């Protein structure tokens, strides 16, 4: 399978294909044409064909796509056939919500540690994972394989904690703190900002309202 030179736009669409294909699999759908997939996903059939052709094309003329095969291959491209250990730094509202969410495990992401600085949280367990104090972090990382650190701490604390994580050998940070982290190029940072997504929604809502107003005139 050829994966070189795939555009970022395609890569960003893959999780959505993966989710739809997963739903099809749960409903025992064995194969699907690009037309049917396009109707479900509200993406043009030609876009789907183009996107999936990037990987040498999993479809067959007149047969469509084998759902399980496509799901597995996209999973491999996204690295989901592997297991990742994730630690959460910051056991407040968001950190605890992430720790309580069981679906990440189904995707191969296991939460193995939760850290905070608030002594009142020490020893409390979330789904069997004990909250530890931040001063135990370095030893924990030395003694356990950690692939990803989620940062759910106040934004002003995030840059320093991120630097510390990198010094301890962490190469992938899932950053929820609303601040840009300035880290070496070989460290991957994925920012998740719900507020930015809300702003996009607000923009689209505003555009819709304006177009309705204009239609009334
Ligand atoms: P929270 O106040 O409930 O939790 C923050 C936790 O971090 C507390 O338990 C605190 O003791 C701990 N903490 C503080 N300094 C620390 C350090 N140096 N090391 C380890 N733990 C430390 O706050 P909440 O609501 O959980 O939000 C956490 C962060 O996530 C904030 O930066 C917030 O802005 C952000 N956030 C981001 C969202 C997003 O869409 N990306 C959505 C909601 C919150």
PDB file of C-alpha atoms and ligand atoms in Angstrom:
ATOM      1  CA  UNK A   1       0.000   0.000   0.000  1.00  0.00           C
ATOM      2  CA  UNK A   2       1.319   3.408  -0.930  1.00  0.00           C
ATOM      3  CA  UNK A   3       1.084   6.022   1.745  1.00  0.00           C
ATOM      4  CA  UNK A   4       3.697   8.530   0.655  1.00  0.00           C
ATOM      5  CA  UNK A   5       2.687  12.038  -0.328  1.00  0.00           C
ATOM      6  CA  UNK A   6      -0.824  11.886   1.050  1.00  0.00           C
ATOM      7  CA  UNK A   7      -2.082  15.374   1.643  1.00  0.00           C
ATOM      8  CA  UNK A   8      -2.857  16.553   5.138  1.00  0.00           C
ATOM      9  CA  UNK A   9      -6.432  17.243   4.032  1.00  0.00           C
ATOM     10  CA  UNK A  10      -6.899  13.562   3.207  1.00  0.00           C
ATOM     11  CA  UNK A  11      -5.302  12.437   6.460  1.00  0.00           C
ATOM     12  CA  UNK A  12      -7.652  14.747   8.340  1.00  0.00           C
ATOM     13  CA  UNK A  13     -10.658  13.144   6.655  1.00  0.00           C
ATOM     14  CA  UNK A  14      -9.570   9.600   7.500  1.00  0.00           C
ATOM     15  CA  UNK A  15     -10.867   9.521  11.104  1.00  0.00           C
ATOM     16  CA  UNK A  16     -14.331  10.345   9.762  1.00  0.00           C
ATOM     17  CA  UNK A  17     -14.160   7.517   7.192  1.00  0.00           C
ATOM     18  CA  UNK A  18     -12.969   5.287   9.965  1.00  0.00           C
ATOM     19  CA  UNK A  19     -15.890   6.210  12.219  1.00  0.00           C
ATOM     20  CA  UNK A  20     -18.479   5.652   9.460  1.00  0.00           C
ATOM     21  CA  UNK A  21     -16.952   2.351   8.443  1.00  0.00           C
ATOM     22  CA  UNK A  22     -16.938   1.278  12.089  1.00  0.00           C
ATOM     23  CA  UNK A  23     -20.666   2.006  12.286  1.00  0.00           C
ATOM     24  CA  UNK A  24     -21.266   0.018   9.096  1.00  0.00           C
ATOM     25  CA  UNK A  25     -19.334  -2.903  10.542  1.00  0.00           C
ATOM     26  CA  UNK A  26     -21.397  -2.782  13.724  1.00  0.00           C
ATOM     27  CA  UNK A  27     -24.472  -3.049  11.505  1.00  0.00           C
ATOM     28  CA  UNK A  28     -22.983  -6.050   9.679  1.00  0.00           C
ATOM     29  CA  UNK A  29     -22.605  -4.206   6.373  1.00  0.00           C
ATOM     30  CA  UNK A  30     -20.063  -6.198   4.339  1.00  0.00           C
ATOM     31  CA  UNK A  31     -19.569  -3.902   1.361  1.00  0.00           C
ATOM     32  CA  UNK A  32     -20.511  -0.439   0.253  1.00  0.00           C
ATOM     33  CA  UNK A  33     -20.263   1.546  -2.961  1.00  0.00           C
ATOM     34  CA  UNK A  34     -18.668   4.979  -3.016  1.00  0.00           C
ATOM     35  CA  UNK A  35     -22.150   6.310  -3.912  1.00  0.00           C
ATOM     36  CA  UNK A  36     -23.764   4.871  -0.776  1.00  0.00           C
ATOM     37  CA  UNK A  37     -20.852   5.943   1.401  1.00  0.00           C
ATOM     38  CA  UNK A  38     -21.081   9.396  -0.146  1.00  0.00           C
ATOM     39  CA  UNK A  39     -24.794   9.665   0.673  1.00  0.00           C
ATOM     40  CA  UNK A  40     -24.204   8.667   4.269  1.00  0.00           C
ATOM     41  CA  UNK A  41     -21.190  10.896   4.782  1.00  0.00           C
ATOM     42  CA  UNK A  42     -22.424  13.808   2.693  1.00  0.00           C
ATOM     43  CA  UNK A  43     -19.155  13.900   0.779  1.00  0.00           C
ATOM     44  CA  UNK A  44     -19.167  13.553  -3.016  1.00  0.00           C
ATOM     45  CA  UNK A  45     -18.570  10.054  -4.370  1.00  0.00           C
ATOM     46  CA  UNK A  46     -15.693  11.379  -6.452  1.00  0.00           C
ATOM     47  CA  UNK A  47     -14.060  12.833  -3.343  1.00  0.00           C
ATOM     48  CA  UNK A  48     -14.339   9.445  -1.660  1.00  0.00           C
ATOM     49  CA  UNK A  49     -12.851   7.671  -4.677  1.00  0.00           C
ATOM     50  CA  UNK A  50     -10.052  10.227  -4.881  1.00  0.00           C
ATOM     51  CA  UNK A  51      -9.312  10.011  -1.166  1.00  0.00           C
ATOM     52  CA  UNK A  52      -9.245   6.245  -1.073  1.00  0.00           C
ATOM     53  CA  UNK A  53      -7.269   5.982  -4.319  1.00  0.00           C
ATOM     54  CA  UNK A  54      -4.393   7.561  -2.423  1.00  0.00           C
ATOM     55  CA  UNK A  55      -3.837   4.206  -0.815  1.00  0.00           C
ATOM     56  CA  UNK A  56      -3.833   2.254  -4.025  1.00  0.00           C
ATOM     57  CA  UNK A  57      -7.649   2.052  -4.025  1.00  0.00           C
ATOM     58  CA  UNK A  58      -9.383  -0.536  -1.943  1.00  0.00           C
ATOM     59  CA  UNK A  59     -12.483  -0.500  -4.149  1.00  0.00           C
ATOM     60  CA  UNK A  60     -13.370  -2.824  -6.997  1.00  0.00           C
ATOM     61  CA  UNK A  61     -15.436  -1.824  -9.993  1.00  0.00           C
ATOM     62  CA  UNK A  62     -18.982  -3.098  -9.559  1.00  0.00           C
ATOM     63  CA  UNK A  63     -18.300  -4.438  -6.073  1.00  0.00           C
ATOM     64  CA  UNK A  64     -17.648  -1.335  -4.029  1.00  0.00           C
ATOM     65  CA  UNK A  65     -15.544  -1.338  -0.935  1.00  0.00           C
ATOM     66  CA  UNK A  66     -15.091  -4.221   1.422  1.00  0.00           C
ATOM     67  CA  UNK A  67     -16.018  -2.472   4.666  1.00  0.00           C
ATOM     68  CA  UNK A  68     -13.921  -4.563   7.021  1.00  0.00           C
ATOM     69  CA  UNK A  69     -10.842  -4.405   4.825  1.00  0.00           C
ATOM     70  CA  UNK A  70     -11.134  -0.647   4.358  1.00  0.00           C
ATOM     71  CA  UNK A  71     -11.737  -0.141   8.090  1.00  0.00           C
ATOM     72  CA  UNK A  72      -8.669  -2.207   8.969  1.00  0.00           C
ATOM     73  CA  UNK A  73      -6.433  -0.516   6.393  1.00  0.00           C
ATOM     74  CA  UNK A  74      -7.475   3.003   7.412  1.00  0.00           C
ATOM     75  CA  UNK A  75      -6.967   1.966  11.035  1.00  0.00           C
ATOM     76  CA  UNK A  76      -3.422   0.898  10.137  1.00  0.00           C
ATOM     77  CA  UNK A  77      -2.727   4.192   8.366  1.00  0.00           C
ATOM     78  CA  UNK A  78      -3.945   6.057  11.427  1.00  0.00           C
ATOM     79  CA  UNK A  79      -1.785   3.832  13.607  1.00  0.00           C
ATOM     80  CA  UNK A  80      -4.838   2.433  15.395  1.00  0.00           C
ATOM     81  CA  UNK A  81      -3.696  -1.161  15.095  1.00  0.00           C
ATOM     82  CA  UNK A  82      -1.182  -0.300  17.801  1.00  0.00           C
ATOM     83  CA  UNK A  83      -1.670   0.180  21.515  1.00  0.00           C
ATOM     84  CA  UNK A  84      -0.802   3.503  23.095  1.00  0.00           C
ATOM     85  CA  UNK A  85      -0.408   4.325  26.746  1.00  0.00           C
ATOM     86  CA  UNK A  86      -1.718   7.734  27.686  1.00  0.00           C
ATOM     87  CA  UNK A  87      -1.187   9.721  30.868  1.00  0.00           C
ATOM     88  CA  UNK A  88      -3.344  12.647  31.912  1.00  0.00           C
ATOM     89  CA  UNK A  89      -1.753  15.650  33.580  1.00  0.00           C
ATOM     90  CA  UNK A  90      -4.407  17.568  35.509  1.00  0.00           C
ATOM     91  CA  UNK A  91      -7.197  15.640  37.223  1.00  0.00           C
ATOM     92  CA  UNK A  92      -9.757  18.444  37.286  1.00  0.00           C
ATOM     93  CA  UNK A  93     -13.069  18.537  35.449  1.00  0.00           C
ATOM     94  CA  UNK A  94     -11.683  17.849  32.012  1.00  0.00           C
ATOM     95  CA  UNK A  95      -8.961  15.398  33.048  1.00  0.00           C
ATOM     96  CA  UNK A  96     -11.469  13.328  34.995  1.00  0.00           C
ATOM     97  CA  UNK A  97     -13.958  13.439  32.132  1.00  0.00           C
ATOM     98  CA  UNK A  98     -11.287  12.100  29.756  1.00  0.00           C
ATOM     99  CA  UNK A  99     -10.292   9.423  32.257  1.00  0.00           C
ATOM    100  CA  UNK A 100     -13.910   8.362  32.630  1.00  0.00           C
ATOM    101  CA  UNK A 101     -14.447   7.978  28.901  1.00  0.00           C
ATOM    102  CA  UNK A 102     -14.093   4.317  28.051  1.00  0.00           C
ATOM    103  CA  UNK A 103     -14.177   4.533  24.274  1.00  0.00           C
ATOM    104  CA  UNK A 104     -10.523   5.545  23.891  1.00  0.00           C
ATOM    105  CA  UNK A 105      -9.551   2.049  24.979  1.00  0.00           C
ATOM    106  CA  UNK A 106     -11.592   0.541  22.192  1.00  0.00           C
ATOM    107  CA  UNK A 107      -9.412   2.562  19.813  1.00  0.00           C
ATOM    108  CA  UNK A 108      -6.204   1.341  21.413  1.00  0.00           C
ATOM    109  CA  UNK A 109      -5.512   4.244  23.783  1.00  0.00           C
ATOM    110  CA  UNK A 110      -5.180   3.087  27.380  1.00  0.00           C
ATOM    111  CA  UNK A 111      -5.027   5.597  30.188  1.00  0.00           C
ATOM    112  CA  UNK A 112      -2.298   4.341  32.470  1.00  0.00           C
ATOM    113  CA  UNK A 113      -1.693   7.283  34.787  1.00  0.00           C
ATOM    114  CA  UNK A 114      -3.281  10.480  36.057  1.00  0.00           C
ATOM    115  CA  UNK A 115      -1.258  13.224  37.733  1.00  0.00           C
ATOM    116  CA  UNK A 116      -2.102  16.409  39.602  1.00  0.00           C
ATOM    117  CA  UNK A 117      -0.581  18.787  42.136  1.00  0.00           C
ATOM    118  CA  UNK A 118      -3.585  18.983  44.427  1.00  0.00           C
ATOM    119  CA  UNK A 119      -2.883  16.749  47.460  1.00  0.00           C
ATOM    120  CA  UNK A 120      -6.624  16.399  48.063  1.00  0.00           C
ATOM    121  CA  UNK A 121      -6.854  14.328  44.884  1.00  0.00           C
ATOM    122  CA  UNK A 122      -3.997  11.990  45.767  1.00  0.00           C
ATOM    123  CA  UNK A 123      -5.008   8.346  45.832  1.00  0.00           C
ATOM    124  CA  UNK A 124      -8.514   8.892  44.437  1.00  0.00           C
ATOM    125  CA  UNK A 125      -9.158   6.336  41.723  1.00  0.00           C
ATOM    126  CA  UNK A 126     -10.880   6.940  38.426  1.00  0.00           C
ATOM    127  CA  UNK A 127     -11.906   3.697  36.750  1.00  0.00           C
ATOM    128  CA  UNK A 128      -9.225   1.968  38.782  1.00  0.00           C
ATOM    129  CA  UNK A 129      -6.471   4.446  37.916  1.00  0.00           C
ATOM    130  CA  UNK A 130      -5.080   6.177  40.943  1.00  0.00           C
ATOM    131  CA  UNK A 131      -4.395   9.915  40.826  1.00  0.00           C
ATOM    132  CA  UNK A 132      -0.706  10.455  41.645  1.00  0.00           C
ATOM    133  CA  UNK A 133       1.187  13.570  42.549  1.00  0.00           C
ATOM    134  CA  UNK A 134       3.204  15.314  39.875  1.00  0.00           C
ATOM    135  CA  UNK A 135       6.496  14.657  41.667  1.00  0.00           C
ATOM    136  CA  UNK A 136       6.008  10.951  40.899  1.00  0.00           C
ATOM    137  CA  UNK A 137       5.794  11.650  37.168  1.00  0.00           C
ATOM    138  CA  UNK A 138       9.463  11.295  36.288  1.00  0.00           C
ATOM    139  CA  UNK A 139       9.782   7.906  37.945  1.00  0.00           C
ATOM    140  CA  UNK A 140       6.531   6.768  36.420  1.00  0.00           C
ATOM    141  CA  UNK A 141       7.766   7.664  32.925  1.00  0.00           C
ATOM    142  CA  UNK A 142      11.080   5.906  33.609  1.00  0.00           C
ATOM    143  CA  UNK A 143       9.381   2.721  34.742  1.00  0.00           C
ATOM    144  CA  UNK A 144       6.409   2.598  32.373  1.00  0.00           C
ATOM    145  CA  UNK A 145       6.107   3.086  28.653  1.00  0.00           C
ATOM    146  CA  UNK A 146       4.167   6.277  28.036  1.00  0.00           C
ATOM    147  CA  UNK A 147       3.366   7.256  24.456  1.00  0.00           C
ATOM    148  CA  UNK A 148       1.090  10.262  24.881  1.00  0.00           C
ATOM    149  CA  UNK A 149       0.535  12.870  27.592  1.00  0.00           C
ATOM    150  CA  UNK A 150      -2.773  14.736  27.732  1.00  0.00           C
ATOM    151  CA  UNK A 151      -2.473  18.214  29.233  1.00  0.00           C
ATOM    152  CA  UNK A 152      -5.581  19.311  31.090  1.00  0.00           C
ATOM    153  CA  UNK A 153      -4.085  21.897  33.420  1.00  0.00           C
ATOM    154  CA  UNK A 154      -4.465  25.692  33.658  1.00  0.00           C
ATOM    155  CA  UNK A 155      -3.045  27.398  30.601  1.00  0.00           C
ATOM    156  CA  UNK A 156      -0.299  29.283  32.398  1.00  0.00           C
ATOM    157  CA  UNK A 157       1.043  26.030  33.823  1.00  0.00           C
ATOM    158  CA  UNK A 158       0.969  24.188  30.522  1.00  0.00           C
ATOM    159  CA  UNK A 159       4.165  25.473  28.800  1.00  0.00           C
ATOM    160  CA  UNK A 160       6.463  24.507  31.679  1.00  0.00           C
ATOM    161  CA  UNK A 161       4.829  21.162  32.323  1.00  0.00           C
ATOM    162  CA  UNK A 162       5.022  20.425  28.583  1.00  0.00           C
ATOM    163  CA  UNK A 163       8.762  21.220  28.592  1.00  0.00           C
ATOM    164  CA  UNK A 164       9.245  18.923  31.575  1.00  0.00           C
ATOM    165  CA  UNK A 165       7.347  16.147  29.812  1.00  0.00           C
ATOM    166  CA  UNK A 166       9.608  16.537  26.789  1.00  0.00           C
ATOM    167  CA  UNK A 167      12.688  16.450  28.993  1.00  0.00           C
ATOM    168  CA  UNK A 168      11.362  13.195  30.443  1.00  0.00           C
ATOM    169  CA  UNK A 169      11.153  11.763  26.936  1.00  0.00           C
ATOM    170  CA  UNK A 170       7.518  12.309  25.928  1.00  0.00           C
ATOM    171  CA  UNK A 171       7.131  12.822  22.177  1.00  0.00           C
ATOM    172  CA  UNK A 172       3.380  13.315  21.792  1.00  0.00           C
ATOM    173  CA  UNK A 173       1.246  15.826  23.639  1.00  0.00           C
ATOM    174  CA  UNK A 174      -2.533  16.066  23.453  1.00  0.00           C
ATOM    175  CA  UNK A 175      -2.945  19.653  24.523  1.00  0.00           C
ATOM    176  CA  UNK A 176      -6.260  20.895  25.862  1.00  0.00           C
ATOM    177  CA  UNK A 177      -4.875  24.007  27.536  1.00  0.00           C
ATOM    178  CA  UNK A 178      -5.756  27.063  25.449  1.00  0.00           C
ATOM    179  CA  UNK A 179      -2.178  28.114  24.821  1.00  0.00           C
ATOM    180  CA  UNK A 180       0.394  27.440  22.108  1.00  0.00           C
ATOM    181  CA  UNK A 181       3.214  25.208  23.268  1.00  0.00           C
ATOM    182  CA  UNK A 182       6.609  26.004  21.920  1.00  0.00           C
ATOM    183  CA  UNK A 183       8.323  22.626  21.731  1.00  0.00           C
ATOM    184  CA  UNK A 184      11.089  21.015  19.648  1.00  0.00           C
ATOM    185  CA  UNK A 185      10.107  19.896  16.152  1.00  0.00           C
ATOM    186  CA  UNK A 186      10.365  16.221  16.955  1.00  0.00           C
ATOM    187  CA  UNK A 187       7.570  16.534  19.517  1.00  0.00           C
ATOM    188  CA  UNK A 188       4.054  16.128  18.189  1.00  0.00           C
ATOM    189  CA  UNK A 189       1.422  18.386  19.631  1.00  0.00           C
ATOM    190  CA  UNK A 190      -2.246  17.961  18.872  1.00  0.00           C
ATOM    191  CA  UNK A 191      -4.275  20.893  20.153  1.00  0.00           C
ATOM    192  CA  UNK A 192      -7.917  20.355  21.029  1.00  0.00           C
ATOM    193  CA  UNK A 193      -9.874  23.526  21.522  1.00  0.00           C
ATOM    194  CA  UNK A 194     -13.609  23.134  21.914  1.00  0.00           C
ATOM    195  CA  UNK A 195     -14.027  26.905  22.095  1.00  0.00           C
ATOM    196  CA  UNK A 196     -12.522  27.278  18.608  1.00  0.00           C
ATOM    197  CA  UNK A 197     -14.969  24.744  17.286  1.00  0.00           C
ATOM    198  CA  UNK A 198     -17.794  26.708  18.933  1.00  0.00           C
ATOM    199  CA  UNK A 199     -16.525  29.861  17.246  1.00  0.00           C
ATOM    200  CA  UNK A 200     -16.729  28.125  13.864  1.00  0.00           C
ATOM    201  CA  UNK A 201     -20.276  27.107  14.705  1.00  0.00           C
ATOM    202  CA  UNK A 202     -21.094  30.651  15.721  1.00  0.00           C
ATOM    203  CA  UNK A 203     -19.650  31.930  12.438  1.00  0.00           C
ATOM    204  CA  UNK A 204     -21.773  29.504  10.419  1.00  0.00           C
ATOM    205  CA  UNK A 205     -24.868  30.322  12.452  1.00  0.00           C
ATOM    206  CA  UNK A 206     -24.298  34.015  11.894  1.00  0.00           C
ATOM    207  CA  UNK A 207     -23.848  33.450   8.141  1.00  0.00           C
ATOM    208  CA  UNK A 208     -27.073  31.424   8.050  1.00  0.00           C
ATOM    209  CA  UNK A 209     -29.008  34.097   9.927  1.00  0.00           C
ATOM    210  CA  UNK A 210     -27.665  36.785   7.611  1.00  0.00           C
ATOM    211  CA  UNK A 211     -28.613  34.817   4.524  1.00  0.00           C
ATOM    212  CA  UNK A 212     -32.148  34.237   5.919  1.00  0.00           C
ATOM    213  CA  UNK A 213     -32.426  37.970   6.590  1.00  0.00           C
ATOM    214  CA  UNK A 214     -31.311  38.786   3.047  1.00  0.00           C
ATOM    215  CA  UNK A 215     -33.828  36.327   1.587  1.00  0.00           C
ATOM    216  CA  UNK A 216     -36.617  38.065   3.476  1.00  0.00           C
ATOM    217  CA  UNK A 217     -35.723  41.447   1.939  1.00  0.00           C
TER     218      UNK A 217
HETATM  219  P1  LIG B   1      -9.863  22.343  36.637  1.00  0.00           P
HETATM  220  O1  LIG B   1      -9.497  23.537  37.418  1.00  0.00           O
HETATM  221  O2  LIG B   1     -11.093  21.588  36.973  1.00  0.00           O
HETATM  222  O3  LIG B   1      -8.632  21.293  36.634  1.00  0.00           O
HETATM  223  C1  LIG B   1      -7.303  21.652  36.504  1.00  0.00           C
HETATM  224  C2  LIG B   1      -6.496  20.665  37.345  1.00  0.00           C
HETATM  225  O4  LIG B   1      -5.121  20.851  37.052  1.00  0.00           O
HETATM  226  C3  LIG B   1      -6.676  20.840  38.836  1.00  0.00           C
HETATM  227  O5  LIG B   1      -7.018  19.615  39.438  1.00  0.00           O
HETATM  228  C4  LIG B   1      -5.329  21.361  39.310  1.00  0.00           C
HETATM  229  O6  LIG B   1      -5.003  20.935  40.624  1.00  0.00           O
HETATM  230  C5  LIG B   1      -4.405  20.720  38.279  1.00  0.00           C
HETATM  231  N1  LIG B   1      -3.112  21.371  38.115  1.00  0.00           N
HETATM  232  C6  LIG B   1      -2.802  22.675  38.241  1.00  0.00           C
HETATM  233  N2  LIG B   1      -1.497  22.866  37.999  1.00  0.00           N
HETATM  234  C7  LIG B   1      -0.979  21.645  37.722  1.00  0.00           C
HETATM  235  C8  LIG B   1       0.314  21.178  37.390  1.00  0.00           C
HETATM  236  N3  LIG B   1       1.359  22.017  37.266  1.00  0.00           N
HETATM  237  N4  LIG B   1       0.485  19.866  37.174  1.00  0.00           N
HETATM  238  C9  LIG B   1      -0.551  18.982  37.295  1.00  0.00           C
HETATM  239  N5  LIG B   1      -1.788  19.375  37.612  1.00  0.00           N
HETATM  240  C10 LIG B   1      -2.004  20.683  37.818  1.00  0.00           C
HETATM  241  O7  LIG B   1      -9.910  22.840  35.126  1.00  0.00           O
HETATM  242  P2  LIG B   1     -10.609  22.130  33.876  1.00  0.00           P
HETATM  243  O8  LIG B   1     -11.944  22.689  33.675  1.00  0.00           O
HETATM  244  O9  LIG B   1     -10.455  20.668  33.974  1.00  0.00           O
HETATM  245  O10 LIG B   1      -9.696  22.676  32.690  1.00  0.00           O
HETATM  246  C11 LIG B   1      -8.350  22.253  32.578  1.00  0.00           C
HETATM  247  C12 LIG B   1      -7.685  22.906  31.380  1.00  0.00           C
HETATM  248  O11 LIG B   1      -8.357  22.501  30.203  1.00  0.00           O
HETATM  249  C13 LIG B   1      -7.747  24.424  31.390  1.00  0.00           C
HETATM  250  O12 LIG B   1      -6.571  24.928  30.801  1.00  0.00           O
HETATM  251  C14 LIG B   1      -8.947  24.743  30.524  1.00  0.00           C
HETATM  252  O13 LIG B   1      -8.859  26.018  29.925  1.00  0.00           O
HETATM  253  C15 LIG B   1      -8.815  23.647  29.511  1.00  0.00           C
HETATM  254  N6  LIG B   1     -10.058  23.293  28.850  1.00  0.00           N
HETATM  255  C16 LIG B   1      -9.970  23.083  27.529  1.00  0.00           C
HETATM  256  C17 LIG B   1     -11.034  22.687  26.796  1.00  0.00           C
HETATM  257  C18 LIG B   1     -10.809  22.451  25.362  1.00  0.00           C
HETATM  258  O14 LIG B   1     -11.720  22.402  24.596  1.00  0.00           O
HETATM  259  N7  LIG B   1      -9.599  22.309  24.963  1.00  0.00           N
HETATM  260  C19 LIG B   1     -12.351  22.507  27.396  1.00  0.00           C
HETATM  261  C20 LIG B   1     -12.350  22.682  28.822  1.00  0.00           C
HETATM  262  C21 LIG B   1     -11.235  23.080  29.511  1.00  0.00           C
END
